[in-house]
Short mmCIF file of C-alpha atoms (C1' of nucleotides) in Angstrom, two decimals:
data_model
loop_
_atom_site.label_atom_id
_atom_site.label_comp_id
_atom_site.label_asym_id
_atom_site.label_seq_id
_atom_site.Cartn_x
_atom_site.Cartn_y
_atom_site.Cartn_z
CA MET L 1 57.10 -6.99 58.41
CA ALA L 2 59.07 -7.62 61.54
CA THR L 3 59.29 -4.01 62.69
CA VAL L 4 57.42 -3.13 65.82
CA LYS L 5 54.48 -0.82 65.37
CA ALA L 6 52.12 1.03 67.69
CA VAL L 7 49.45 -1.47 68.67
CA ARG L 8 46.04 -1.34 67.10
CA GLY L 9 43.96 1.65 68.06
CA THR L 10 46.89 3.51 69.61
CA ARG L 11 48.89 6.23 67.94
CA ASP L 12 51.79 8.62 68.30
CA LEU L 13 51.11 12.32 68.49
CA LEU L 14 53.94 14.26 66.89
CA PRO L 15 54.91 17.89 66.54
CA PRO L 16 53.49 20.16 65.33
CA GLU L 17 50.13 18.54 66.13
CA THR L 18 51.05 18.28 69.79
CA GLU L 19 51.10 22.08 69.90
CA LEU L 20 47.38 22.05 69.23
CA TRP L 21 46.87 19.47 71.98
CA ASN L 22 48.80 21.61 74.43
CA LEU L 23 46.85 24.69 73.44
CA ILE L 24 43.55 22.93 74.08
CA GLU L 25 44.70 21.58 77.43
CA ALA L 26 46.05 24.97 78.48
CA THR L 27 42.79 26.66 77.53
CA ALA L 28 40.77 24.10 79.47
CA ARG L 29 42.95 24.49 82.57
CA GLN L 30 42.60 28.23 82.37
CA VAL L 31 38.81 28.14 82.03
CA PHE L 32 38.42 25.54 84.78
CA ALA L 33 40.56 27.65 87.10
CA ARG L 34 38.17 30.57 86.68
CA TYR L 35 35.38 28.31 87.91
CA ASN L 36 37.52 27.34 90.86
CA PHE L 37 38.31 23.78 89.86
CA GLY L 38 41.48 22.05 90.99
CA GLU L 39 43.32 19.28 89.17
CA ILE L 40 43.20 15.65 90.28
CA ARG L 41 45.37 12.86 88.88
CA THR L 42 44.21 9.34 89.54
CA PRO L 43 45.97 6.09 88.61
CA ILE L 44 45.65 4.80 85.11
CA PHE L 45 44.54 1.41 86.38
CA GLU L 46 42.22 0.47 89.19
CA ASP L 47 40.70 -2.57 90.83
CA THR L 48 38.35 -4.11 88.28
CA GLY L 49 35.51 -4.11 90.78
CA LEU L 50 35.43 -0.32 90.80
CA PHE L 51 34.28 -0.15 87.21
CA ALA L 52 31.92 -3.08 87.51
CA ARG L 53 30.13 -1.40 90.40
CA SER L 54 30.08 2.14 89.01
CA VAL L 55 29.84 2.04 85.25
CA GLY L 56 27.69 -1.06 85.45
CA GLU L 57 28.24 -4.76 84.93
CA GLU L 58 25.82 -4.91 82.01
CA THR L 59 27.17 -2.00 80.03
CA ASP L 60 29.17 -2.58 76.85
CA ILE L 61 32.14 -0.86 78.41
CA VAL L 62 32.41 -3.26 81.32
CA SER L 63 31.13 -6.38 79.65
CA LYS L 64 33.36 -6.37 76.59
CA GLU L 65 35.61 -3.33 76.23
CA MET L 66 37.92 -3.32 79.23
CA TYR L 67 41.61 -4.18 79.34
CA THR L 68 41.63 -6.44 82.37
CA TRP L 69 44.32 -8.73 83.73
CA GLU L 70 45.15 -10.72 86.80
CA ASP L 71 48.00 -9.07 88.64
CA ARG L 72 50.17 -11.94 89.74
CA ALA L 73 50.99 -12.51 93.37
CA ARG L 74 54.62 -11.92 94.25
CA ALA L 75 54.51 -13.75 97.53
CA GLN L 76 52.58 -16.78 98.71
CA SER L 77 50.68 -14.68 101.19
CA GLU L 78 49.65 -12.22 98.50
CA LYS L 79 46.44 -12.73 96.59
CA THR L 80 46.11 -12.03 92.90
CA GLN L 81 44.07 -8.99 92.07
CA SER L 82 42.03 -8.23 88.98
CA LEU L 83 43.14 -4.89 87.57
CA THR L 84 41.77 -2.84 84.70
CA LEU L 85 43.02 0.07 82.62
CA ARG L 86 40.52 2.82 83.31
CA PRO L 87 37.84 3.06 80.60
CA GLU L 88 36.71 6.42 82.00
CA ASN L 89 37.79 8.62 84.88
CA THR L 90 34.69 9.47 86.92
CA ALA L 91 34.84 6.22 88.86
CA GLY L 92 38.46 6.86 89.80
CA VAL L 93 37.71 10.39 90.94
CA VAL L 94 34.80 9.30 93.10
CA ARG L 95 36.94 6.49 94.52
CA ALA L 96 39.58 9.07 95.46
CA TYR L 97 36.89 11.32 96.92
CA ILE L 98 35.81 8.50 99.21
CA GLU L 99 39.30 7.24 100.01
CA HIS L 100 40.58 10.64 101.11
CA GLY L 101 37.42 11.59 102.93
CA LEU L 102 37.05 14.71 100.81
CA GLY L 103 33.41 14.89 101.80
CA GLU L 104 34.38 15.26 105.46
CA SER L 105 35.46 18.82 104.82
CA GLY L 106 31.86 19.66 104.14
CA GLN L 107 33.06 21.57 101.11
CA LEU L 108 31.89 21.07 97.59
CA GLN L 109 34.70 19.41 95.63
CA LYS L 110 35.37 20.69 92.12
CA LEU L 111 37.97 18.55 90.38
CA TYR L 112 39.17 18.26 86.81
CA TYR L 113 41.45 15.77 85.10
CA VAL L 114 43.28 15.31 81.81
CA GLY L 115 44.46 11.90 80.77
CA PRO L 116 44.29 8.77 78.63
CA GLN L 117 41.48 6.23 78.90
CA PHE L 118 41.30 2.75 77.42
CA ARG L 119 38.53 0.82 75.72
CA ARG L 120 38.96 -2.15 73.46
CA GLU L 121 36.65 -1.11 70.65
CA ARG L 122 37.05 -1.32 66.90
CA PRO L 123 39.03 1.80 65.93
CA GLN L 124 37.56 4.28 63.50
CA LYS L 125 37.48 8.00 62.96
CA GLY L 126 37.45 9.75 66.34
CA ARG L 127 37.64 6.46 68.20
CA TYR L 128 40.82 4.94 69.53
CA ARG L 129 41.67 2.26 72.04
CA GLN L 130 43.76 4.72 73.95
CA PHE L 131 41.95 8.02 73.82
CA TRP L 132 42.18 11.20 75.83
CA GLN L 133 39.63 12.86 77.99
CA ILE L 134 39.45 16.18 79.75
CA GLY L 135 36.80 15.94 82.41
CA ALA L 136 35.55 17.53 85.58
CA GLU L 137 33.42 16.52 88.53
CA VAL L 138 31.45 18.56 91.06
CA ILE L 139 30.76 16.39 94.06
CA GLY L 140 30.09 16.74 97.76
CA PRO L 141 27.73 15.97 100.61
CA PRO L 142 24.18 17.23 100.06
CA SER L 143 24.80 19.96 102.66
CA SER L 144 27.44 21.45 100.33
CA GLY L 145 24.86 22.17 97.69
CA SER L 146 26.04 19.40 95.42
CA GLU L 147 22.50 18.50 94.45
CA SER L 148 21.56 21.98 93.36
CA PRO L 149 20.41 22.36 89.76
CA LEU L 150 22.66 25.40 89.73
CA ARG L 151 25.64 23.03 89.62
CA ASP L 152 24.26 21.41 86.48
CA ALA L 153 23.70 24.76 84.81
CA GLU L 154 27.08 26.09 85.88
CA VAL L 155 28.90 23.09 84.47
CA LEU L 156 27.03 23.38 81.16
CA GLU L 157 27.69 27.10 80.98
CA MET L 158 31.36 26.44 81.65
CA LEU L 159 31.47 23.97 78.77
CA ALA L 160 29.83 26.46 76.42
CA THR L 161 32.45 29.00 77.49
CA LEU L 162 35.30 26.57 76.94
CA LEU L 163 34.10 25.70 73.44
CA GLN L 164 33.72 29.38 72.67
CA GLU L 165 37.26 30.14 73.83
CA LEU L 166 38.55 27.29 71.70
CA GLU L 167 36.69 28.94 68.83
CA ILE L 168 34.67 25.84 68.15
CA THR L 169 31.45 26.73 66.41
CA GLY L 170 28.54 24.65 65.23
CA TRP L 171 28.03 22.51 68.30
CA THR L 172 24.70 21.41 69.74
CA LEU L 173 23.95 20.80 73.41
CA GLU L 174 21.45 18.00 73.79
CA LEU L 175 19.83 17.80 77.18
CA ASN L 176 17.57 15.40 79.02
CA SER L 177 16.62 14.17 82.45
CA VAL L 178 16.50 10.46 83.16
CA GLY L 179 15.14 11.08 86.64
CA SER L 180 16.26 9.79 90.00
CA ALA L 181 17.39 6.22 90.43
CA ALA L 182 13.85 5.36 91.49
CA ASP L 183 12.32 7.20 88.50
CA ARG L 184 14.71 5.46 86.22
CA ALA L 185 13.92 2.02 87.60
CA LYS L 186 10.25 2.74 87.36
CA TYR L 187 10.50 3.93 83.78
CA SER L 188 12.61 0.93 82.90
CA ASP L 189 9.81 -1.33 84.11
CA VAL L 190 7.16 0.64 82.26
CA LEU L 191 9.21 0.48 79.10
CA ARG L 192 9.90 -3.22 79.46
CA ALA L 193 6.19 -3.86 79.81
CA ALA L 194 5.32 -1.73 76.81
CA LEU L 195 7.98 -3.44 74.72
CA VAL L 196 6.62 -6.95 75.26
CA ASP L 197 4.05 -6.42 72.50
CA VAL L 198 5.97 -4.28 70.05
CA ALA L 199 9.54 -5.49 70.37
CA PRO L 200 9.07 -8.49 68.05
CA LYS L 201 8.31 -6.01 65.26
CA MET L 202 11.56 -4.13 65.85
CA CYS L 203 15.16 -4.65 64.72
CA GLY L 204 17.26 -7.43 66.20
CA ASP L 205 19.24 -5.12 68.40
CA CYS L 206 16.07 -3.65 69.89
CA GLN L 207 14.68 -7.10 70.61
CA ARG L 208 17.80 -7.80 72.58
CA ARG L 209 17.78 -4.40 74.29
CA ALA L 210 14.12 -4.78 75.25
CA VAL L 211 15.26 -7.44 77.67
CA THR L 212 18.75 -6.37 78.72
CA ASN L 213 18.57 -2.59 78.77
CA PRO L 214 15.19 -1.19 77.66
CA LEU L 215 16.33 2.44 77.84
CA ARG L 216 18.76 1.76 75.05
CA VAL L 217 15.86 1.10 72.68
CA LEU L 218 15.29 4.85 72.65
CA ASP L 219 18.71 5.32 71.06
CA CYS L 220 17.88 3.09 68.09
CA LYS L 221 18.59 4.70 64.72
CA VAL L 222 16.84 2.18 62.45
CA PRO L 223 14.27 4.21 60.45
CA GLU L 224 11.57 1.51 60.54
CA ASP L 225 11.65 1.47 64.33
CA GLN L 226 11.07 5.18 64.77
CA PRO L 227 7.24 5.18 64.74
CA ILE L 228 7.22 2.44 67.37
CA ILE L 229 9.68 4.35 69.54
CA GLU L 230 7.57 7.49 69.25
CA SER L 231 4.59 5.57 70.57
CA LEU L 232 6.41 4.25 73.62
CA PRO L 233 5.86 5.83 77.04
CA LYS L 234 7.94 8.97 77.51
CA ILE L 235 10.48 9.19 80.28
CA GLY L 236 9.14 12.62 81.21
CA ASP L 237 5.92 10.97 82.36
CA SER L 238 7.77 8.76 84.80
CA LEU L 239 9.67 11.56 86.45
CA GLY L 240 8.73 12.39 90.03
CA LYS L 241 7.97 15.94 91.05
CA ASP L 242 11.47 16.47 92.48
CA SER L 243 13.13 15.42 89.26
CA LYS L 244 10.85 17.62 87.18
CA ASP L 245 11.47 20.64 89.38
CA HIS L 246 15.19 20.02 89.32
CA PHE L 247 15.29 19.83 85.56
CA ALA L 248 13.11 22.92 85.19
CA GLN L 249 15.57 24.89 87.27
CA VAL L 250 18.47 23.68 85.14
CA THR L 251 16.84 24.84 81.93
CA ALA L 252 15.71 28.11 83.48
CA ALA L 253 19.29 28.91 84.49
CA LEU L 254 20.57 28.02 81.04
CA ASP L 255 17.95 30.26 79.46
CA ALA L 256 19.00 33.10 81.72
CA ALA L 257 22.67 32.60 80.86
CA GLY L 258 21.93 32.41 77.18
CA VAL L 259 23.30 28.89 76.70
CA PRO L 260 21.42 27.30 73.79
CA TYR L 261 20.28 23.71 74.17
CA LYS L 262 18.02 21.21 72.52
CA LEU L 263 15.80 18.95 74.61
CA ASN L 264 16.29 15.37 73.60
CA ARG L 265 13.86 13.22 75.53
CA ARG L 266 15.48 10.13 74.07
CA LEU L 267 19.01 10.92 75.20
CA VAL L 268 19.97 7.94 77.33
CA ARG L 269 23.56 7.57 78.19
CA GLY L 270 25.38 4.27 78.32
CA LEU L 271 26.74 4.36 81.83
CA ASP L 272 24.51 3.04 84.56
CA TYR L 273 25.39 5.66 87.13
CA TYR L 274 23.66 8.59 85.47
CA THR L 275 20.66 10.14 87.21
CA ARG L 276 18.55 13.20 86.46
CA THR L 277 20.41 15.58 84.12
CA THR L 278 22.20 13.96 81.17
CA PHE L 279 23.75 15.82 78.28
CA GLU L 280 25.89 15.58 75.20
CA PHE L 281 27.59 18.19 73.05
CA THR L 282 27.58 16.97 69.48
CA HIS L 283 29.26 18.28 66.38
CA GLY L 284 28.86 17.47 62.69
CA GLY L 285 32.03 16.78 60.75
CA LEU L 286 33.11 14.23 63.28
CA GLY L 287 31.81 11.36 61.23
CA ALA L 288 29.79 8.70 62.95
CA GLN L 289 31.26 9.51 66.34
CA ASN L 290 29.54 12.86 66.66
CA ALA L 291 29.69 13.18 70.44
CA LEU L 292 32.28 15.76 71.39
CA LEU L 293 31.64 15.37 75.07
CA GLY L 294 29.10 13.82 77.35
CA GLY L 295 28.14 13.80 80.95
CA GLY L 296 25.48 13.96 83.56
CA ARG L 297 24.52 13.80 87.18
CA TYR L 298 25.32 10.76 89.31
CA ASP L 299 23.62 11.18 92.66
CA GLY L 300 24.04 7.56 93.74
CA LEU L 301 27.49 6.72 92.47
CA SER L 302 29.43 7.25 95.68
CA GLU L 303 27.07 5.01 97.63
CA ALA L 304 27.18 2.39 94.90
CA ILE L 305 30.90 1.94 95.53
CA GLY L 306 30.64 1.99 99.27
CA GLY L 307 31.02 5.69 100.02
CA PRO L 308 28.87 8.28 101.76
CA LYS L 309 25.99 10.00 100.08
CA ALA L 310 27.68 12.36 97.65
CA PRO L 311 25.64 13.62 94.74
CA GLY L 312 27.63 14.95 91.82
CA ILE L 313 27.70 15.99 88.24
CA GLY L 314 30.46 15.73 85.69
CA PHE L 315 31.46 15.42 82.09
CA ALA L 316 34.18 14.06 79.87
CA ILE L 317 35.42 15.75 76.73
CA GLY L 318 36.82 13.56 73.98
CA LEU L 319 40.12 15.33 73.42
CA ASP L 320 40.88 13.37 70.26
CA ARG L 321 37.54 14.50 68.87
CA LEU L 322 38.07 18.07 69.94
CA VAL L 323 41.33 18.08 67.99
CA LEU L 324 39.61 16.59 64.94
CA THR L 325 36.90 19.21 65.09
CA LEU L 326 39.37 22.02 65.48
CA GLN L 327 41.45 20.74 62.59
CA ALA L 328 38.37 20.56 60.40
CA LEU L 329 37.47 24.14 61.26
CA GLU L 330 41.07 25.25 60.87
CA SER L 331 41.36 24.01 57.32
CA THR L 332 38.66 26.41 56.18
CA GLN L 333 40.73 29.23 57.63
CA ALA L 334 44.47 29.75 57.31
CA PRO L 335 46.65 26.83 58.36
CA ALA L 336 48.95 27.96 61.15
CA PRO L 337 52.58 27.90 60.00
CA ALA L 338 54.97 26.20 62.37
CA ALA L 339 56.78 28.75 64.51
CA LYS L 340 60.42 29.29 63.60
CA ALA L 341 63.38 29.56 65.92
CA ASP L 342 64.73 33.03 66.62
CA ALA L 343 68.21 32.15 65.52
CA TYR L 344 70.41 29.44 64.04
CA ILE L 345 74.02 29.58 65.13
CA ALA L 346 76.41 28.45 62.42
CA SER L 347 79.83 27.80 63.84
CA LEU L 348 82.48 27.62 61.14
CA GLY L 349 84.60 24.67 62.09
CA GLU L 350 84.31 22.13 64.85
CA SER L 351 86.88 24.00 66.89
CA LEU L 352 84.23 26.68 67.41
CA ASN L 353 81.47 24.31 68.48
CA ALA L 354 82.22 24.76 72.17
CA ALA L 355 82.09 28.53 71.75
CA ALA L 356 78.81 28.15 69.86
CA LEU L 357 77.27 26.23 72.74
CA VAL L 358 78.32 29.01 75.13
CA LEU L 359 76.76 31.60 72.85
CA ALA L 360 73.56 29.57 72.50
CA ARG L 361 73.41 29.24 76.26
CA GLU L 362 73.56 33.02 76.63
CA LEU L 363 70.84 33.58 74.09
CA ARG L 364 68.62 30.83 75.44
CA ARG L 365 68.95 32.25 78.93
CA ALA L 366 67.68 35.48 77.47
CA GLY L 367 64.56 33.58 76.42
CA LEU L 368 65.36 33.07 72.77
CA ARG L 369 64.66 29.93 70.82
CA VAL L 370 67.99 28.86 69.36
CA GLU L 371 69.20 26.05 67.09
CA LEU L 372 72.82 25.00 66.72
CA GLY L 373 74.69 23.98 63.58
CA ASP L 374 77.27 21.21 63.54
CA GLY L 375 80.44 23.19 62.84
CA SER L 376 80.49 22.63 59.10
CA PHE L 377 82.68 24.95 57.08
CA ARG L 378 80.20 24.79 54.26
CA LEU L 379 78.14 27.86 54.82
CA LYS L 380 75.83 26.94 51.98
CA LYS L 381 74.70 23.92 53.90
CA SER L 382 74.24 25.92 57.07
CA PHE L 383 72.15 28.53 55.27
CA GLU L 384 69.91 25.90 53.75
CA ALA L 385 69.33 24.27 57.09
CA ALA L 386 68.91 27.58 58.90
CA ASP L 387 66.44 29.06 56.46
CA LYS L 388 64.04 26.18 57.02
CA ILE L 389 63.86 26.45 60.75
CA ALA L 390 64.94 29.91 61.88
CA ARG L 391 64.24 33.58 61.23
CA ARG L 392 67.88 34.60 61.38
CA ILE L 393 71.30 33.01 61.12
CA VAL L 394 74.18 33.97 63.36
CA ILE L 395 77.59 33.26 61.92
CA LEU L 396 80.32 32.42 64.36
CA GLY L 397 83.58 32.19 62.44
CA GLU L 398 87.13 32.76 63.57
CA ASP L 399 86.79 36.52 62.90
CA GLU L 400 83.59 36.81 64.95
CA HIS L 401 85.02 34.72 67.71
CA GLN L 402 88.09 36.99 67.98
CA SER L 403 86.34 40.33 67.59
CA GLY L 404 83.13 39.60 69.50
CA ILE L 405 81.21 41.17 66.63
CA LEU L 406 78.84 38.61 65.14
CA THR L 407 77.49 38.39 61.64
CA VAL L 408 73.70 38.13 61.54
CA LYS L 409 71.57 37.69 58.47
CA ASP L 410 67.82 38.17 58.46
CA PHE L 411 66.04 35.67 56.21
CA THR L 412 62.99 37.84 55.79
CA THR L 413 64.81 40.84 54.36
CA GLY L 414 68.03 39.22 53.23
CA THR L 415 70.05 41.93 54.93
CA GLN L 416 73.24 41.11 56.77
CA THR L 417 74.67 43.12 59.66
CA LYS L 418 77.35 43.02 62.30
CA VAL L 419 76.13 42.93 65.89
CA PRO L 420 78.28 43.20 69.04
CA ARG L 421 77.82 40.20 71.26
CA ALA L 422 76.47 42.32 74.11
CA GLU L 423 73.61 43.52 71.92
CA LEU L 424 72.94 40.23 70.19
CA ALA L 425 70.10 38.94 72.37
CA ALA L 426 68.22 42.22 72.14
CA TYR L 427 68.75 42.33 68.40
CA LEU L 428 67.48 38.79 67.87
CA ALA L 429 64.44 39.40 70.03
CA ARG L 430 63.18 41.94 67.53
CA PRO L 431 60.58 40.70 65.04
CA ALA L 432 61.95 39.45 61.75
CA GLY L 433 62.63 42.17 59.22
CA GLU L 434 63.25 44.91 61.77
"C1'" G V 1 31.84 -8.63 67.62
"C1'" C V 2 29.79 -7.64 62.13
"C1'" G V 3 30.19 -5.35 57.03
"C1'" G V 4 32.62 -2.36 52.85
"C1'" C V 5 37.17 -0.22 50.87
"C1'" U V 6 42.46 -0.08 51.06
"C1'" A V 7 47.98 -1.67 51.75
"C1'" U V 8 53.91 0.20 46.07
"C1'" A V 9 59.96 5.28 47.83
"C1'" G V 10 60.52 9.42 53.75
"C1'" U V 11 55.22 11.48 52.26
"C1'" U V 12 50.93 11.64 48.80
"C1'" C V 13 49.77 8.34 45.17
"C1'" A V 14 50.03 6.23 39.74
"C1'" G V 15 51.04 1.43 37.45
"C1'" C V 16 51.60 -3.52 34.91
"C1'" G V 17 51.17 -11.47 34.41
"C1'" G V 18 57.84 -10.39 32.02
"C1'" C V 19 64.27 -4.73 34.19
"C1'" A V 20 59.69 -0.60 39.75
"C1'" G V 21 57.16 4.88 38.39
"C1'" A V 22 55.56 10.40 39.24
"C1'" A V 23 55.19 14.59 42.39
"C1'" C V 24 56.93 16.62 46.80
"C1'" G V 25 60.84 15.84 50.19
"C1'" C V 26 66.11 14.26 50.68
"C1'" C V 27 71.51 14.19 48.91
"C1'" U V 28 75.33 16.18 45.38
"C1'" G V 29 76.93 20.08 42.03
"C1'" A V 30 84.39 24.63 40.96
"C1'" C V 31 83.98 21.04 48.88
"C1'" U V 32 87.48 26.23 54.28
"C1'" G V 33 82.32 32.56 54.50
"C1'" U V 34 76.31 33.04 51.99
"C1'" G V 35 70.24 30.33 51.72
"C1'" G V 36 65.67 31.27 48.94
"C1'" C V 37 64.12 31.13 42.56
"C1'" U V 38 65.87 28.24 38.46
"C1'" C V 39 69.03 24.41 36.26
"C1'" A V 40 71.97 19.64 36.11
"C1'" G V 41 72.86 15.03 38.44
"C1'" G V 42 71.79 11.15 42.37
"C1'" A V 43 69.73 7.64 46.08
"C1'" U V 44 65.41 5.65 47.32
"C1'" G V 45 61.78 0.04 47.83
"C1'" U V 46 62.05 -7.65 50.33
"C1'" C V 47 55.56 -3.57 46.08
"C1'" G V 48 51.98 -5.22 54.32
"C1'" U V 49 52.89 -10.84 55.98
"C1'" G V 50 52.27 -16.04 54.73
"C1'" G V 51 50.56 -19.51 51.31
"C1'" G V 52 48.43 -20.93 46.28
"C1'" U V 53 47.91 -20.64 40.61
"C1'" U V 54 51.78 -19.87 36.72
"C1'" C V 55 57.61 -21.02 32.87
"C1'" G V 56 57.38 -16.38 35.55
"C1'" A V 57 53.24 -12.83 40.59
"C1'" U V 58 54.12 -6.25 42.93
"C1'" C V 59 49.78 -7.58 39.57
"C1'" C V 60 45.31 -13.22 39.74
"C1'" C V 61 43.25 -16.45 44.12
"C1'" C V 62 43.08 -17.62 49.60
"C1'" A V 63 44.32 -16.59 54.64
"C1'" C V 64 46.31 -13.28 58.16
"C1'" U V 65 47.63 -8.43 59.92
"C1'" A V 66 47.01 -3.29 59.86
"C1'" G V 67 44.61 1.34 58.26
"C1'" C V 68 40.26 4.03 56.70
"C1'" C V 69 34.82 4.16 56.57
"C1'" G V 70 30.18 2.32 58.44
"C1'" C V 71 27.19 -0.86 62.28
"C1'" C V 72 27.15 -1.57 67.57
"C1'" C V 73 28.58 1.48 71.55
"C1'" C V 74 30.74 5.70 73.36
"C1'" A V 75 34.26 10.64 74.35
#
RNA sequence: GCGGCUAUAGUUCAGCGGCAGAACGCCUGACUGUGGCUCAGGAUGUCGUGGGUUCGAUCCCCACUAGCCGCCCCA
C-alpha cells in the first residue's frame, strides 16, 4: 500500500471524540483556575541535555525512548545542537522557571500545561508515541512556602476534585515517600547491599535492576520474587526525621480533607528527580497501563539543571488514558448523541445560494448553528440530508425569497410553519418540538 | 527491545486452493417544493506489502509492515 498513513503510535482524533477531549481540557482549566494556577506553554522540543540532566541519564525514557536528532548548522559559525521532542513537560517548565527568573519574584509559581509528549515505546492500549498530558507544577524559592507539605496535599486534593468533576469513579490514589535526595541515596545503597545475596535468586530483570537501579526492584511483579521483596529493607526505615514529618503532615491534611489514599511503600517512580512525596492515581479498566496520572515532589530538580534552589511538586495526567476511562464508564450509561445543528437551510436553486448565505450569516450571528444546502431543486434530497444533521429545515425558495416569509419544518414533530424572516432566529432558538 | 493474536467493501466482520460475501452505511427509484418507516434496484475491493509452493493463491509457506493484547517501562 503506497498511501501515506499516520506513523506508528500516532493517531488522528476526529469528531465527535474531540468533543470529549475538549470537555476534559475545559474542566481541567476551570478547576486549575480555582486553585489559582496559570497556563504555561513551553516548546515541544528542547536541548537534549535538559532531559538527560533532569529525568535522568539512566532512566528508560532518556536511555532508549527519546526522539533525538542533530539539528544541522546553517552557517559555518553555527554549531550543531542535539534536540529532543519532549518526553514529559516538567523539565521544560522548570527550565522556563529558571530562564525567566520566576523565582526572583519571591512568589510561589503555580503553572499548568496541556500538550503532546513523545516517547518511542511499543504502542498498546493507553500508550502512544505521541500522547497527551495535562500537568501542573507548584514551584518557588523555599521562602515562598514551596516546600510545605500543604502544597502536596493541596495538589492531591485538587486532583481528587478534578476527577470527581469529570465524574470518574473507581480510582485509587497510591501514595509514598521516597525521602530526600540524601535519604534516597542512602536507601539505594542499603538496598544494593541487601540485594547482593538475594538477587541471584530473583528474575532476570531484577538481577539487572539490582545493579543499575535498585529501587526499581520494588516494582517487580513476578510472583516468585514477592517474598524476597517483602524481606528487603523498607524505604520508610531510611527516611530522615524531616522526611517522615513532612510525609506525616501530607497524610494528615489528606485525612482532614477526606481524600482517600492507599499507602504503597513500594511505589517508586521512574524519573530520577522525584524526592519525598510520590503518587499515582490508578484505575482498573485501563488494561496493563493502569496509571491515570502520576507525580511527585522534586526538591532538587532546579539545581540539577543549573538553577536556584526551587523545591516543587507536580503531576502529569495521561489525557489519552483519561479519555479511555471516561469512554469505558460512559458505555455503561447512555451514549451521548451527537448534537444537531439548529437549522439546515435548503435553497431551491443555485440562483438562491447567495441569498442563503446571507440568511445563514444572519442566523449564525444570532448564535445559531446552521448548515447550508447546495441549491438543489430536489427537496427530497435536502430533507434527507437535513434530517441527519439538523433539528429543523428552513426552505428558501423563490416564494420565500420574494415574500420574506420562510417555510420551516420541525423534524421532531413533523409540523411545518411559515415564519417571517424577522422572527426566524428567535423561532429557531426554541427547543425542538416547541 | 521481547512474546501472542490479527490484517477481505466506507465501517463491523463472515468466507473458500478454482467468477469476492453479509450487515450497517452510501447512491438511484414518475428528476423543478417534502425527510423519517417499508419496498425495489445499484456501486463498492489490486482480499496489508513483497516473495515462495501450485496448472491456478484472497486462502498454504516465508519475510516485511501495521494494528490489537501482554512483558518491560510509564501518563
